[in-house]
XYZ file of C-alpha atoms in Angstrom:
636
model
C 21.590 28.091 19.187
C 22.247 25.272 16.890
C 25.024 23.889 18.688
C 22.337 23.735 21.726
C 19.666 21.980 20.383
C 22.336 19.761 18.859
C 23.664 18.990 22.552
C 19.986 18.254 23.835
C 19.006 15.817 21.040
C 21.842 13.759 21.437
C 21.554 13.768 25.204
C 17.873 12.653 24.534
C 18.967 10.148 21.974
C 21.966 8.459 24.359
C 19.462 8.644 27.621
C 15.965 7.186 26.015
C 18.702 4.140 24.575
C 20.445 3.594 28.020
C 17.313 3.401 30.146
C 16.080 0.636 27.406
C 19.039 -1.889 28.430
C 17.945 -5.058 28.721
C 20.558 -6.865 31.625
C 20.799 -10.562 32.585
C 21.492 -11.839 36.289
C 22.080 -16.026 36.465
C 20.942 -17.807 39.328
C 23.558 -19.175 41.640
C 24.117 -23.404 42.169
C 23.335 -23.637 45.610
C 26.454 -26.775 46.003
C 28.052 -23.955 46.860
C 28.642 -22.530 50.455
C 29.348 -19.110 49.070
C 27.151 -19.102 46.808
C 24.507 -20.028 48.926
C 25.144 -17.202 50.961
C 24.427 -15.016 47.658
C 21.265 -16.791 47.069
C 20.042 -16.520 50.929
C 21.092 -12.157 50.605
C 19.287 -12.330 47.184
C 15.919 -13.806 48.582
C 15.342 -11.049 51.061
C 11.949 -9.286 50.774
C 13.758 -5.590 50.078
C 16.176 -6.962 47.245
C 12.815 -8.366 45.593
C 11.050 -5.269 45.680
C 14.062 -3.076 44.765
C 14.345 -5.977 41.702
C 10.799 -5.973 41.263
C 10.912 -1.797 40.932
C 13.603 -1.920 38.550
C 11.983 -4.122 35.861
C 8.863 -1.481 36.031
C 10.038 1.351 36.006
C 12.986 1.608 34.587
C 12.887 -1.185 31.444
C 15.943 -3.542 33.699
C 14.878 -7.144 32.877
C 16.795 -9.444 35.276
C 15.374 -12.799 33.970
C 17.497 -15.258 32.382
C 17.704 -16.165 28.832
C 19.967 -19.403 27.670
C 20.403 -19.279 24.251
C 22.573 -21.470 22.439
C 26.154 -20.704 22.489
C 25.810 -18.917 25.187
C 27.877 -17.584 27.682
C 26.029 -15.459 30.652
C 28.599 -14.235 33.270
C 26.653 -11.961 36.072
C 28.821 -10.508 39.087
C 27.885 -10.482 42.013
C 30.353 -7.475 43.855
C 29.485 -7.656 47.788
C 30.398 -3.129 49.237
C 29.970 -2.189 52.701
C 27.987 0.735 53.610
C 30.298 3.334 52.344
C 30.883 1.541 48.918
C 34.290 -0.286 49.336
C 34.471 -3.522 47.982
C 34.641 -6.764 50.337
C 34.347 -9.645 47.961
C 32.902 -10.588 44.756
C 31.615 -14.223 43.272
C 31.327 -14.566 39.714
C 28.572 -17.281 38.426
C 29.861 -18.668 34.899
C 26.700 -20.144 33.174
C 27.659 -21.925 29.555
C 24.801 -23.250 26.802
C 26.466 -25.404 24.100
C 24.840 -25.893 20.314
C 23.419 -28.919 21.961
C 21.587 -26.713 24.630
C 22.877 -28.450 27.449
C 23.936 -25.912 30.325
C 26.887 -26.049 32.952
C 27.293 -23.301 35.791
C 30.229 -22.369 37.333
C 31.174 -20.436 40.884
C 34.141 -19.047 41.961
C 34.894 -15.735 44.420
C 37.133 -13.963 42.786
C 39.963 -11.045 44.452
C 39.688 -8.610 41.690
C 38.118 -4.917 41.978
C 34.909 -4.230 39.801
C 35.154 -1.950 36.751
C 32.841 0.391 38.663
C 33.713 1.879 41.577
C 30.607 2.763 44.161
C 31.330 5.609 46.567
C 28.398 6.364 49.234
C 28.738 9.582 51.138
C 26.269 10.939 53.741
C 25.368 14.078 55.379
C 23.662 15.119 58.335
C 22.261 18.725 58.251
C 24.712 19.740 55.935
C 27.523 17.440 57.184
C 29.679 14.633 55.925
C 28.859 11.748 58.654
C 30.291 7.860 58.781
C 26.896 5.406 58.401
C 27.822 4.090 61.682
C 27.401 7.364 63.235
C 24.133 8.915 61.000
C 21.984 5.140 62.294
C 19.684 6.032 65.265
C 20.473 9.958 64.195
C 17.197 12.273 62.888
C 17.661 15.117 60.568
C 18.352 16.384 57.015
C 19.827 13.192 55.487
C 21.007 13.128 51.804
C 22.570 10.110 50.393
C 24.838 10.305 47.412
C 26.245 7.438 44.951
C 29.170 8.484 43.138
C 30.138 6.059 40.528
C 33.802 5.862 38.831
C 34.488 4.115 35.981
C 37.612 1.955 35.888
C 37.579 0.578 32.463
C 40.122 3.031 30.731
C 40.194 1.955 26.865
C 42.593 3.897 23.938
C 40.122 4.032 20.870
C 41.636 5.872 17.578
C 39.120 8.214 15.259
C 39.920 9.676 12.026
C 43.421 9.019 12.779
C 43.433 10.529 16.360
C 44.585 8.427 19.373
C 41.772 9.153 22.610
C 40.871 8.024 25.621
C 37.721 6.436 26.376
C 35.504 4.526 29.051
C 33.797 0.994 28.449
C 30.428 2.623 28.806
C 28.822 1.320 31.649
C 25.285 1.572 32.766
C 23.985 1.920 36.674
C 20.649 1.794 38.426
C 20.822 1.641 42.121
C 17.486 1.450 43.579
C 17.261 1.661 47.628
C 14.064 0.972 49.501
C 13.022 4.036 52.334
C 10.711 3.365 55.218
C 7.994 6.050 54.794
C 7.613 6.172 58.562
C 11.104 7.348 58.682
C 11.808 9.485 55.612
C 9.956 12.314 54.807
C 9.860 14.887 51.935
C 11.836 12.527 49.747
C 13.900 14.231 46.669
C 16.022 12.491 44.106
C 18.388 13.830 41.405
C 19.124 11.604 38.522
C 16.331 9.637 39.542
C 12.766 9.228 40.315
C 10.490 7.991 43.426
C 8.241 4.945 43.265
C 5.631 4.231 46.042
C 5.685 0.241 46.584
C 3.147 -0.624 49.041
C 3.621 1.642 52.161
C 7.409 2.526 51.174
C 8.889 4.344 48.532
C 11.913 2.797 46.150
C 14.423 5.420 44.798
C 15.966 5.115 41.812
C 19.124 6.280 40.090
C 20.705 6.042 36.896
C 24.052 7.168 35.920
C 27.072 6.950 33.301
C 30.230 7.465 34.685
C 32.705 8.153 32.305
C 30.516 8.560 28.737
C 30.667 12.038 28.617
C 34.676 12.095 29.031
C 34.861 9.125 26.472
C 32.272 11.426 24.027
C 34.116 14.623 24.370
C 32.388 16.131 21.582
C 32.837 19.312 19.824
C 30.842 21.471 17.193
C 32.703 24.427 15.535
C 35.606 23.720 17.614
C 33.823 24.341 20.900
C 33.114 21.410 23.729
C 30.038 20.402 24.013
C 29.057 19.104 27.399
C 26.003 16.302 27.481
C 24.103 16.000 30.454
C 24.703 12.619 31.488
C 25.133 12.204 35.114
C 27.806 10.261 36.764
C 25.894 10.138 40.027
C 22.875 9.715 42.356
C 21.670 11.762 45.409
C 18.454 10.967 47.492
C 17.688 14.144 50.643
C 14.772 13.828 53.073
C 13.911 14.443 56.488
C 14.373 11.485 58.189
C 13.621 10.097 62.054
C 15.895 7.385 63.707
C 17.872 6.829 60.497
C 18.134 3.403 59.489
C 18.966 1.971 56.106
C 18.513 -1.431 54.501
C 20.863 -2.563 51.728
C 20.719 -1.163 48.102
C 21.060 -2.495 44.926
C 23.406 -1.613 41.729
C 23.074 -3.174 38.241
C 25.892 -2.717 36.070
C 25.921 -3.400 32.442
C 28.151 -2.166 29.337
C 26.007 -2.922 26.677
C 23.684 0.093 26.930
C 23.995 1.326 23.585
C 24.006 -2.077 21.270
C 20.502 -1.548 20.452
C 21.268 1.774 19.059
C 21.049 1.644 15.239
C 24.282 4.213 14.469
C 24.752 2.324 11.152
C 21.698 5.126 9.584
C 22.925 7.904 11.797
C 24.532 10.436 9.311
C 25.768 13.771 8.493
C 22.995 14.433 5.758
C 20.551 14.027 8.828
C 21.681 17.130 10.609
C 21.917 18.989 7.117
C 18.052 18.044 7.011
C 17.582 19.749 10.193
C 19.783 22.825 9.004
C 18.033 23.025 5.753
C 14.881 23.866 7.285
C 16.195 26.191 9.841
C 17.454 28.160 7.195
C 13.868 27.885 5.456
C 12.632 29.406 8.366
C 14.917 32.031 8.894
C 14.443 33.341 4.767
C 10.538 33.520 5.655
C 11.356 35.758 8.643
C 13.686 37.814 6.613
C 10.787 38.411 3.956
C 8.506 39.116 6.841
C 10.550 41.516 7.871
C 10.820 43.145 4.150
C 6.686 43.502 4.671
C 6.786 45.052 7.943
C 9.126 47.791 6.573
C 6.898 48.327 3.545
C 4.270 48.463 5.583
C 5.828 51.105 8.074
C 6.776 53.160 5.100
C 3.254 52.855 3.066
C 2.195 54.660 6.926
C 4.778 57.364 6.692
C 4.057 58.211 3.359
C 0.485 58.830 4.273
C 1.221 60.761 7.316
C 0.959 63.794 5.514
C -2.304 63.592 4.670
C -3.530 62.489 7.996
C -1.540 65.810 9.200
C -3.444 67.913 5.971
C -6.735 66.083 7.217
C -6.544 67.193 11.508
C -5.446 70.647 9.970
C -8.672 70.641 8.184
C -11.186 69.034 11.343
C -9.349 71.825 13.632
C -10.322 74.393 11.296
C -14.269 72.798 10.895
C -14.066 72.760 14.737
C -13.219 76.298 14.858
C -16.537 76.872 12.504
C -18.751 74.562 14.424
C -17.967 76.589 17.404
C -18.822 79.794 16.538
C -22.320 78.413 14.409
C -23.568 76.500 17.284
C -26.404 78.913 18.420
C -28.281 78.527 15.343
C -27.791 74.668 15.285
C -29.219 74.441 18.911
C -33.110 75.005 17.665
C -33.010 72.112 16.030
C -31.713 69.213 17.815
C -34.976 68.646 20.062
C -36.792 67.426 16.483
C -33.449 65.715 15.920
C -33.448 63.844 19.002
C -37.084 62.529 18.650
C -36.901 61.184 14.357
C -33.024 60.084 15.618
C -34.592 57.677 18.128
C -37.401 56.814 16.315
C -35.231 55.650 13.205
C -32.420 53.992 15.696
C -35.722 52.128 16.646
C -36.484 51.197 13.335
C -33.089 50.445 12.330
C -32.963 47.838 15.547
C -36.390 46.176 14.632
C -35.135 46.257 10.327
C -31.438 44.953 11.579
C -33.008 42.117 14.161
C -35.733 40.833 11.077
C -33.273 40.745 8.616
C -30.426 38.209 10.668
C -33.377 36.107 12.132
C -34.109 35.981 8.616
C -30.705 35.079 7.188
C -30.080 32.759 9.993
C -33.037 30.741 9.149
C -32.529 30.579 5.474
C -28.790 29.400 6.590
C -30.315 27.289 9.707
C -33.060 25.446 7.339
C -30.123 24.889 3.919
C -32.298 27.195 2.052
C -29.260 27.425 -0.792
C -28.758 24.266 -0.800
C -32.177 23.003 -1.014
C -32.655 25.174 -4.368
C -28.771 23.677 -5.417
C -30.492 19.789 -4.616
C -33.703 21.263 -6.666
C -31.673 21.987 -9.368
C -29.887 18.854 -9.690
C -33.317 17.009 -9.772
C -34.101 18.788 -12.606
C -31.336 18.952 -13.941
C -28.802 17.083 -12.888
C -27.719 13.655 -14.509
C -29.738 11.349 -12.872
C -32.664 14.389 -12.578
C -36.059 14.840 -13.644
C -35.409 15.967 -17.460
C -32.543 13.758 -18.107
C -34.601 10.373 -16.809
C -37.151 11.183 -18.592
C -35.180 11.835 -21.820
C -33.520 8.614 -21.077
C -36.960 6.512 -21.215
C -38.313 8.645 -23.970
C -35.369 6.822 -25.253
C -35.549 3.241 -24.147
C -39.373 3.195 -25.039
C -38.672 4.118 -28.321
C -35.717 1.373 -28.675
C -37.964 -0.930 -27.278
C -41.343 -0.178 -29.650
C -39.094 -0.159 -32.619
C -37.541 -3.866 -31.766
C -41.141 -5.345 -30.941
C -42.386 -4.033 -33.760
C -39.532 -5.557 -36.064
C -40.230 -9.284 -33.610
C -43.822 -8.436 -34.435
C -43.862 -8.376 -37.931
C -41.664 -11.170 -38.243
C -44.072 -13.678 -36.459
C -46.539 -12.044 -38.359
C -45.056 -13.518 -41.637
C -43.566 -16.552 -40.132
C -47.297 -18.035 -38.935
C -49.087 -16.490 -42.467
C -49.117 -16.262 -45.828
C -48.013 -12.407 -47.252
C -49.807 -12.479 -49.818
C -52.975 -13.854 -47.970
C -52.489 -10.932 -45.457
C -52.099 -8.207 -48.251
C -55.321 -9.478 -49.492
C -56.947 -9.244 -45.937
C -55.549 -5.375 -45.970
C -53.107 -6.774 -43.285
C -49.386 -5.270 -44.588
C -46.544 -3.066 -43.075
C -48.473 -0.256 -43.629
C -46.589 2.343 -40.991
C -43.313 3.662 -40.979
C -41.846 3.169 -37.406
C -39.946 6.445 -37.518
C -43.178 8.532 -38.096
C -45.136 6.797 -35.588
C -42.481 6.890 -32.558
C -40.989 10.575 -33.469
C -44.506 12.204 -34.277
C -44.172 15.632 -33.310
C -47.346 16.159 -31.827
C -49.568 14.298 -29.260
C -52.806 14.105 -31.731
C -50.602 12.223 -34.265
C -48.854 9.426 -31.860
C -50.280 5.800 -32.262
C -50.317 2.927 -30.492
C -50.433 0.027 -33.292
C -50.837 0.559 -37.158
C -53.805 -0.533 -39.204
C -52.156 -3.968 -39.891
C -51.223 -4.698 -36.640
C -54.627 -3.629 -35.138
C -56.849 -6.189 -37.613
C -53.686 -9.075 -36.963
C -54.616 -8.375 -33.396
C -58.413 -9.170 -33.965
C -58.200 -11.771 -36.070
C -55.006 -13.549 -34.404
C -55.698 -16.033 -32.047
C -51.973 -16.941 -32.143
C -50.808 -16.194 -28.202
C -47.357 -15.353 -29.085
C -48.524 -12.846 -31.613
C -51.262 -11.313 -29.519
C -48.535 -10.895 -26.350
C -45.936 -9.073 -29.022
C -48.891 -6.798 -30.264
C -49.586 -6.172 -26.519
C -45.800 -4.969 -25.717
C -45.955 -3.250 -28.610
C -48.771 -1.114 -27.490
C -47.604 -0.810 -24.167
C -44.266 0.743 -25.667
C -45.841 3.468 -27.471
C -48.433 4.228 -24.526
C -45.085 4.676 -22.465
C -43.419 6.666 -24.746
C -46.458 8.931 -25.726
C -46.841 9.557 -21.564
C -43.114 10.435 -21.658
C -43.326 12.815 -24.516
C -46.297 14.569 -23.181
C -44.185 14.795 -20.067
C -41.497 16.193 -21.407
C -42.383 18.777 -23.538
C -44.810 20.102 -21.039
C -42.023 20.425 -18.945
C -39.707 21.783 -21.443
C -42.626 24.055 -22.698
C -43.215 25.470 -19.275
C -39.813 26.604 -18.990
C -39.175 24.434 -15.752
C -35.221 23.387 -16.856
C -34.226 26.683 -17.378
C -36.247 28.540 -14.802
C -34.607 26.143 -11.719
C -31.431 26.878 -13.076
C -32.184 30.763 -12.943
C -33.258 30.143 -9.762
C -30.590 28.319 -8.068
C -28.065 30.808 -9.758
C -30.299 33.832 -8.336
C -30.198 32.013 -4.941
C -26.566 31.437 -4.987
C -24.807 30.043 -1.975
C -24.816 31.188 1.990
C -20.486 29.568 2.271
C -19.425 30.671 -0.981
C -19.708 34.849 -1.643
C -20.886 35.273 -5.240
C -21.865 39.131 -6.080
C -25.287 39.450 -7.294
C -26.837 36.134 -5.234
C -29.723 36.835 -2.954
C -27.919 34.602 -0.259
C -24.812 37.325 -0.698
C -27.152 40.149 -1.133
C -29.275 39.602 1.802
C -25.613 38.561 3.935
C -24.332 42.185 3.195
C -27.909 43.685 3.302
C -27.873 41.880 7.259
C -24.265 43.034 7.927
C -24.712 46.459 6.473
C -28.187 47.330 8.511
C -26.828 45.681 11.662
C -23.289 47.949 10.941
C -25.851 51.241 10.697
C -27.903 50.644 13.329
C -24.861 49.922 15.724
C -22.780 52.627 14.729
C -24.759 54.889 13.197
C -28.378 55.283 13.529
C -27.567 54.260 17.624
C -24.466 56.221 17.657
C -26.871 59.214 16.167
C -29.728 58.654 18.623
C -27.552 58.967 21.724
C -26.004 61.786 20.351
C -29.046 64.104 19.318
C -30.286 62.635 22.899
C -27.289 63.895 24.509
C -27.521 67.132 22.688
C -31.080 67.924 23.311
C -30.406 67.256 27.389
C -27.549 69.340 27.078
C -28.578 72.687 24.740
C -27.993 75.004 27.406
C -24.098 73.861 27.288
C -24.047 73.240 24.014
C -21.889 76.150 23.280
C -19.483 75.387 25.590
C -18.935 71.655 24.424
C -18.503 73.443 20.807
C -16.099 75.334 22.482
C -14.304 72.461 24.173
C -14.217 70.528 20.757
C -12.310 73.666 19.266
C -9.902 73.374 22.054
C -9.626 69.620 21.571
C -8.787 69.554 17.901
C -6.080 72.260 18.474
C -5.045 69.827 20.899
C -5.015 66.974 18.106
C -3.563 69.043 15.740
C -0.583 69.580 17.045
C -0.208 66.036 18.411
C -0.153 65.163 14.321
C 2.773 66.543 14.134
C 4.581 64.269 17.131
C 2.825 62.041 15.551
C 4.681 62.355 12.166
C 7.623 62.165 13.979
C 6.764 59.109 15.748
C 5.964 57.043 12.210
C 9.193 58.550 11.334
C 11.179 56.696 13.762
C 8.580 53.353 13.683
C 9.899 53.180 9.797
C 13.391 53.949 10.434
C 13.368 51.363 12.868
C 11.733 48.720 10.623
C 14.329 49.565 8.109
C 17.253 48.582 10.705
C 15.310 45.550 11.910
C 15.124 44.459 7.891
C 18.589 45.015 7.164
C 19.673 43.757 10.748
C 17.629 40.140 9.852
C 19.291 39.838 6.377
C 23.125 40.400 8.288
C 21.462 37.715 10.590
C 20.304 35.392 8.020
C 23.818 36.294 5.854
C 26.236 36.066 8.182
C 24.577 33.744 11.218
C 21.800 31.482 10.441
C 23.600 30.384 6.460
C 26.839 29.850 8.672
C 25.568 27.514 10.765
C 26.504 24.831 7.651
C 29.873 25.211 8.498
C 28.789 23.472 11.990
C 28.435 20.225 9.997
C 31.662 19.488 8.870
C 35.121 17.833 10.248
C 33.686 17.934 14.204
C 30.000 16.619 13.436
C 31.838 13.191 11.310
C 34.121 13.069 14.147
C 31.306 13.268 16.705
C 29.546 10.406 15.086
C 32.530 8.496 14.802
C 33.485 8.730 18.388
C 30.330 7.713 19.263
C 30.385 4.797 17.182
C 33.796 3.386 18.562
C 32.269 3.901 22.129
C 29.728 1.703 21.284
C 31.948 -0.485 19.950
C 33.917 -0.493 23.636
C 30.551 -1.879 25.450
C 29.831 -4.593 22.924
C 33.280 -5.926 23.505
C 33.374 -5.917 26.885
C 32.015 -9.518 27.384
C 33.567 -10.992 29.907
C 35.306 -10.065 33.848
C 37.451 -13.396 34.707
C 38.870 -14.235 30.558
C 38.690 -15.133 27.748
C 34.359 -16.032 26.045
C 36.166 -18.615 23.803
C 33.697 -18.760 20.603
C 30.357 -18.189 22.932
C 27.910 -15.215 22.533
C 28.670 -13.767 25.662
C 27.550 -11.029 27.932
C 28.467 -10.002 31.349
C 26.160 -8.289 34.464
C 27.217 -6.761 37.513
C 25.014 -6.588 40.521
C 26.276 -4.777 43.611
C 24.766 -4.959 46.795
C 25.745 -2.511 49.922
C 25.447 -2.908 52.969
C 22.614 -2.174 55.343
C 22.846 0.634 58.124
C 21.313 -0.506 60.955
């Protein structure tokens, strides 16, 4: 299992990194009769689209970048219609640290490092192109690629061969009005205008170079080495396809951070997983057991309803009288029960509809919550009194600065009240506004600043006095305390506390809708039953007798049958902790020599493509990169 979804990540992994290649094609200097003849091929209408297709859909960027220090070498490899090679003209283009740019062209008699073979078939049959044009049938089409680029690369000491990994996309453009029920594999269809463009990518050669192995076993990746398009197809004709060839497929992959520890990751919580479904299986065998063991009594219990049956039975006669007053208070309290059961949730559901719990909760906090009712007012009880004791102290101050004391004293003006006893009275009939003093300084003052301190002053203790009154109504009447009792009463309709009338009337709804539905109905249809039925009565009773011998000895299969449930959850439990033992805690041993040695081999493949840089010599100290584009010929 593990060495599975090992195999289809790193397929995943190498795939979603070689379809995000990013390959360079160089114009061609048209002083060149050859290269002319490139450029003329290149501008026809189906290599544009084909081009045009590739960049879209499958991430190919053919524009060209010129860097500094550059060297950009793109191939262009001319095949006829079955693949072989006919020529191939190499366009050199060099950028220098100054940025200046010089192209070179030269056709070149040496074979491509990728070999294109194109096969058809004709209803099932291998066909020359020159013989399938004009022809109308099942067609398939199919690119096999070969990689000639045979490298020796050496990992953890071993000597292996390997394959520069190279990258194709061939993309062909079908006439709709000749090819029908189009298929690809390794590919995919897109619709351009009227016609469809197939696509192909392949990697000859990677999984030979790869090679890989987990626990000593081979481990083959998916990763095709060819391209097949079928369809139905009317007067076959074929323009020419294009192939884009690049080696550097898997330089943006970032192997550096690839590890061993990353797989143990993935191991560690596989074997999480597997000690939870060990323990689950622990429960289910309790569980099976806990039924066995209380088999018994079920047994004891049928025993006992067979026997009652028996009884019922043989008493029926005299029960019969009575079922026609059953039937009638039966249906009159299933009646009840439905009216009591229907009142009672449109009631819940409107308390819970309308907040009703947590309109008492947001009651409570007004009260008596931080910022509520009792606490502000407690708070400007406070402030008041700050504030009538400091204009007081400012009053009394001007009061001597602008007079004489001892010319007050003898005008009976002095600092005749103590602030404390004034602001704290205890009572509303002994709270005053202004002392004695303060009241004659006011009359006889005509000092403003005085007069507006002996007005705050006065308005400070009216504000406090309303407070107090306030207040210890409040606190006199209970109201704190009584909200609180209230809201805990009340309780809340999300949160089940025993006791609350929100949980109260919850399992008073529950339990009423429970009785009506199961009981009080289940009763009413019953006696109904019963009371259209008297005259067979006796024979039902008689029936039931049978029935109940019928159940009780099915008790005893039944025994037997938890038997073997249990003794099958006990093999199940000691079958998942072999499992987990000797399977899933084994898997560890996956991770060691072959998974370094995987990543490793990987690595040095990579290491092939980046150093495959050039196809006619030696890069000299340029950054250089190298692009083959192959065009086949047209069938016609």
């Amino acid at each position: 299992m593990i060495r599975t979804s090992l195999r289809k990540a790193g397929a995943v992994v190498l795939t979603a990194s070689m379809l995000a290649l990013n390959l360079t094609a160089c114009q061609s200097n048209s002083d060149s009769a050859s290269v002319s003849a490139v450029n003329e091929d290149a501008a026809s209408n189906t290599e544009n689209i084909i081009t045009s297709t590739m960049n879209d859909e499958l991430s190919i960027n053919t524009a060209q970048t010129l860097a500094k220090n550059t060297r950009n070498q793109t191939v262009y490899v001319f095949d006829d219609a079955s693949g072989v090679q006919d020529h191939a003209t190499v366009n050199t283009k060099v950028t220098d640290n100054n940025g200046d740019t010089s192209s070179t062209n030269e056709n070149v008699d040496k074979a491509a490092p990728v070999t294109i073979n194109v096969t058809y078939y004709l209803n099932g049959k291998e066909i020359s192109p020159e013989d399938l044009a004009g022809q109308s049938g099942e067609v398939k089409i199919r690119f096999d690629y070969v990689n000639n680029e045979e490298e020796t690369i050496t990992v953890n000491g071993e000597t292996k061969t390997a394959y520069v990994p190279f990258t194709v996309a061939t993309g062909l453009m079908l006439d709709n009005e000749k090819f029908t029920n189009i298929e690809v594999t390794n590919g995919k269809l897109s619709q351009v205008g009227s016609d469809v463009v197939a696509l192909g990518v392949a990697f000859p050669g990677l999984a030979d170079s790869l090679n890989l192995k987990f626990d000593s076993e081979e481990v083959n990746f998916d990763l095709p080495n060819y391209f097949e398009i079928s369809a139905d197809v009317t007067d076959f004709s074929l323009d020419m396809s294009l192939s884009v060839v690049s080696s550097n497929l898997l330089s943006d992959m970032d192997l550096d951070d690839l590890s061993v520890e990353d797989l143990q990751a993935k191991v560690n919580e596989l074997q999480s997983a597997a000690d939870q479904l060990e323990a689950g299986t622990v429960q289910l065998q309790e569980g099976t057991q806990q039924l066995e063991d209380n088999v018994p009594d079920l047994v004891s219990g049928v025993a006992a309803l067979n026997d009652g049956a028996a009884t019922l039975s043989s008493g029926v006669s005299a029960y019969t009288a009575g079922v026609a007053s059953l039937n009638d208070g039966a249906a009159a309290l299933d009646s009840n029960m439905q009216t009591l059961s229907s009142s009672l949730n449109t009631l819940y559901e409107t308390l819970k509809a309308n907040g009703f719990d947590t309109q008492i909760a947001a009651l409570n906090e007004g009260i008596n919550g931080t910022s509520g009712l009792m606490a502000t007012l407690s708070n400007q009880m406070s402030t008041y009194k700050s504030r009538y004791e400091t204009t007081y102290a400012t009053a009394y101050e001007a009061v001597l600065a602008a007079n004489d004391k001892d010319e007050l004293a003898a005008q009976g003006i002095t600092e005749d009240a103590n602030i404390a006893s004034v602001i704290n009275s205890e009572t509303e009939n002994t709270a005053v506004y202004m002392t004695a003093g303060l009241c004659k300084l006011y009359a006889a003052t005509a000092d403003s600043t005085i007069i507006n301190e002996i007005v705050a002053l006065n308005q400070s203790a009216a504000a406090y006095k309303a407070m107090y009154a306030s207040y210890t109504k409040l606190k006199a009447a209970g109201l704190d305390t009584g909200v609180q009792a209230l809201t805990s009463a009340v309780g809340s309709f999300s949160t089940y506390q025993e006791g609350t009338l929100c949980s109260s009337l919850y399992a008073l709804n529950v339990g009423a809708t429970k009785l009506q539905q199961e009981g009080t109905s289940v009763l009413a249809a019953g006696a109904s039953t019963l009371a259209a039925n008297n005259s067979s009565l006796t024979s039902g009773a008689a029936a039931l007798a049978d029935g109940t011998e019928t159940l009780n000895n099915a008790a005893a299969t039944l025994s037997s049958g938890v038997s073997k449930l249990n003794t099958g959850a006990i093999t199940l439990k000691d079958g998942m902790a072999e499992f987990n033992a000797e399977g899933i805690s084994q898997i560890t041993s996956l991770l060691g020599d072959d998974a370094t040695t995987t990543l490793d081999t990987i690595k040095e493949v990579v290491k092939l493509g980046n150093n495959y840089t050039s196809f006619t010599g030696s890069t000299g100290n340029y950054d250089s990169t190298v692009t083959f584009i192959y065009k086949t010929a047209a069938v016609q």
